[in-house]
Short mmCIF file of C-alpha atoms in Angstrom, two decimals:
data_model
loop_
_atom_site.label_atom_id
_atom_site.label_comp_id
_atom_site.label_asym_id
_atom_site.label_seq_id
_atom_site.Cartn_x
_atom_site.Cartn_y
_atom_site.Cartn_z
CA ASP A 1 -74.82 78.61 11.87
CA GLU A 2 -73.94 75.62 9.71
CA THR A 3 -74.56 77.59 6.51
CA ASN A 4 -72.52 80.53 7.81
CA GLU A 5 -69.68 78.12 8.56
CA TRP A 6 -69.34 76.62 5.10
CA VAL A 7 -70.05 79.92 3.30
CA TYR A 8 -67.20 81.50 5.25
CA LYS A 9 -64.79 78.58 4.82
CA ASP A 10 -65.46 77.81 1.18
CA VAL A 11 -66.43 81.17 -0.32
CA ASN A 12 -65.70 84.24 1.82
CA ASN A 13 -62.32 83.09 3.12
CA GLY A 14 -61.69 80.80 0.18
CA VAL A 15 -61.23 83.72 -2.21
CA TYR A 16 -58.51 85.16 0.05
CA GLN A 17 -56.80 81.80 0.31
CA CYS A 18 -56.65 81.76 -3.50
CA GLY A 19 -55.26 85.28 -3.71
CA PHE A 20 -52.61 84.83 -1.07
CA SER A 21 -51.52 81.27 -1.82
CA THR A 22 -47.78 80.86 -1.95
CA THR A 23 -47.72 77.44 -3.60
CA GLN A 24 -49.52 75.98 -6.58
CA ARG A 25 -50.98 73.21 -4.40
CA ALA A 26 -52.39 75.69 -1.87
CA TYR A 27 -53.94 77.70 -4.69
CA GLU A 28 -55.47 74.63 -6.34
CA ASP A 29 -56.93 73.43 -3.02
CA ALA A 30 -58.38 76.86 -2.24
CA SER A 31 -59.72 77.29 -5.76
CA ALA A 32 -61.43 73.90 -5.58
CA ARG A 33 -63.02 74.93 -2.25
CA VAL A 34 -64.30 78.16 -3.80
CA ARG A 35 -65.83 76.26 -6.73
CA LYS A 36 -67.35 73.73 -4.32
CA GLY A 37 -68.85 76.54 -2.22
CA LEU A 38 -70.20 78.38 -5.26
CA ASP A 39 -71.61 75.14 -6.66
CA ARG A 40 -73.32 74.48 -3.33
CA CYS A 41 -74.77 78.00 -3.22
CA ASN A 42 -75.93 77.71 -6.82
CA ASP A 43 -77.60 74.36 -6.11
CA ILE A 44 -79.41 75.67 -3.02
CA LEU A 45 -80.51 78.81 -4.85
CA SER A 46 -81.87 76.72 -7.71
CA LYS A 47 -84.48 75.42 -5.25
CA GLN A 48 -85.20 78.42 -3.05
CA SER A 49 -84.89 82.21 -3.06
CA TRP A 50 -82.43 82.59 -0.17
CA LEU A 51 -79.65 80.46 1.29
CA CYS A 52 -81.58 79.24 4.33
CA SER A 53 -85.19 79.72 3.28
CA ASP A 54 -87.47 80.37 0.35
CA SER A 55 -89.03 83.37 2.05
CA VAL A 56 -86.56 84.90 4.53
CA PHE A 57 -83.36 86.83 3.82
CA THR A 58 -81.02 85.69 6.61
CA GLU A 59 -77.60 86.40 8.08
CA ALA A 60 -76.14 83.83 5.70
CA ASP A 61 -77.31 85.93 2.73
CA VAL A 62 -75.87 89.07 4.32
CA ARG A 63 -72.50 87.37 4.82
CA LEU A 64 -72.36 86.06 1.26
CA LEU A 65 -73.40 89.29 -0.48
CA PRO A 66 -70.13 91.30 -0.28
CA THR A 67 -68.08 88.42 -1.65
CA ILE A 68 -70.47 87.78 -4.53
CA LEU A 69 -70.67 91.49 -5.37
CA ARG A 70 -66.86 91.65 -5.63
CA TYR A 71 -66.34 88.27 -7.26
CA ASP A 72 -66.50 89.17 -10.96
CA GLY A 73 -64.67 92.47 -10.53
CA ALA A 74 -61.89 91.50 -8.11
CA TYR A 75 -61.76 87.99 -6.70
CA ALA A 76 -61.91 86.06 -9.98
CA PRO A 77 -59.54 88.23 -12.05
CA LEU A 78 -57.09 89.42 -9.35
CA PHE A 79 -57.17 86.56 -6.83
CA LYS A 80 -57.81 83.93 -9.53
CA ALA A 81 -60.48 82.59 -7.18
CA GLY A 82 -62.22 79.50 -8.46
CA GLY A 83 -60.15 79.72 -11.64
CA VAL A 84 -59.45 82.97 -13.39
CA HIS A 85 -62.25 82.50 -15.93
CA THR A 86 -65.20 81.73 -13.62
CA ARG A 87 -67.79 84.46 -13.27
CA ILE A 88 -70.95 84.66 -11.23
CA ARG A 89 -72.86 86.31 -14.06
CA THR A 90 -72.12 83.60 -16.62
CA ASP A 91 -71.29 80.45 -14.66
CA TYR A 92 -73.67 80.51 -11.69
CA PRO A 93 -77.16 81.49 -12.91
CA HIS A 94 -78.93 80.90 -9.60
CA ILE A 95 -76.39 82.88 -7.59
CA TYR A 96 -76.68 85.62 -10.19
CA ALA A 97 -80.50 85.66 -9.86
CA TRP A 98 -80.06 85.79 -6.07
CA LEU A 99 -77.59 88.69 -6.45
CA LYS A 100 -80.13 90.61 -8.53
CA ARG A 101 -82.79 90.00 -5.83
CA CYS A 102 -80.39 91.28 -3.18
CA TRP A 103 -79.49 94.32 -5.28
CA ARG A 104 -83.17 95.25 -5.60
CA MET A 105 -83.65 95.29 -1.83
CA GLU A 106 -84.28 98.74 -0.44
CA GLY A 107 -81.08 100.58 0.44
CA VAL A 108 -78.64 98.07 -1.05
CA PRO A 109 -77.63 99.93 -4.24
CA GLU A 110 -77.25 103.20 -2.36
CA SER A 111 -75.01 101.67 0.30
CA ILE A 112 -72.44 100.01 -1.96
CA ASP A 113 -69.95 101.67 -4.29
CA LEU A 114 -69.07 98.72 -6.55
CA ALA A 115 -66.22 100.48 -8.33
CA GLN A 116 -64.58 101.29 -4.99
CA ALA A 117 -65.38 97.88 -3.49
CA CYS A 118 -63.51 96.17 -6.34
CA GLY A 119 -60.98 98.83 -7.32
CA SER A 120 -59.47 99.13 -3.86
CA TYR A 121 -58.09 95.59 -4.17
CA TYR A 122 -56.12 96.53 -7.28
CA ALA A 123 -54.86 99.79 -5.78
CA GLN A 124 -53.84 98.46 -2.36
CA LEU A 125 -52.54 94.93 -2.88
CA PHE A 126 -49.08 95.52 -4.34
CA PRO A 127 -48.00 91.85 -4.10
CA LEU A 128 -50.92 90.83 -6.32
CA ASN A 129 -50.82 93.87 -8.60
CA PRO A 130 -47.28 95.31 -8.58
CA GLY A 131 -48.04 97.74 -11.40
CA GLY A 132 -50.88 99.29 -9.40
CA ILE A 133 -53.09 99.30 -12.49
CA VAL A 134 -56.73 99.71 -11.52
CA PRO A 135 -59.09 98.51 -14.26
CA THR A 136 -62.11 100.52 -15.27
CA GLY A 137 -64.50 100.31 -12.35
CA ILE A 138 -67.21 97.70 -12.43
CA THR A 139 -70.73 99.08 -12.21
CA ALA A 140 -74.13 97.68 -11.36
CA ASN A 141 -75.07 98.24 -14.98
CA ALA A 142 -72.02 96.30 -16.22
CA LEU A 143 -73.03 93.41 -13.96
CA GLY A 144 -76.58 93.60 -15.28
CA LEU A 145 -77.97 94.38 -11.83
CA ASP A 146 -79.94 97.38 -13.05
CA SER A 147 -81.87 95.33 -15.61
CA PRO A 148 -84.95 93.23 -14.74
#
């Protein structure tokens, strides 16, 4: 429960607080929380395979997965979460390794359309993307999830 709490506050909800901030101060506070949450996840995952255990995939991992899958394709570039230039793939190696482990779990790749999961933010959030331009869809291959 404690892990779920800070993952939600700092990462899952933090990205939305970045995207919908109406003042610079609110954005900077939210962005700092996102970085703090990602740093904490990265640190934990440098020592164990999953957020709450080295051997058990838990609810905390399930709750984090959708946000991390969308981070590089939507939350960082569109919401400017954690700073517009941060990326899971390049800046958080242990989260990225965790993401690849999650992606290899049975049924995960077949149940998630990454291009849709990220592209819908660009198409539907007019205040953040008034031109309605949807970038080329991100793929598992582009994220390096299909490679060993």
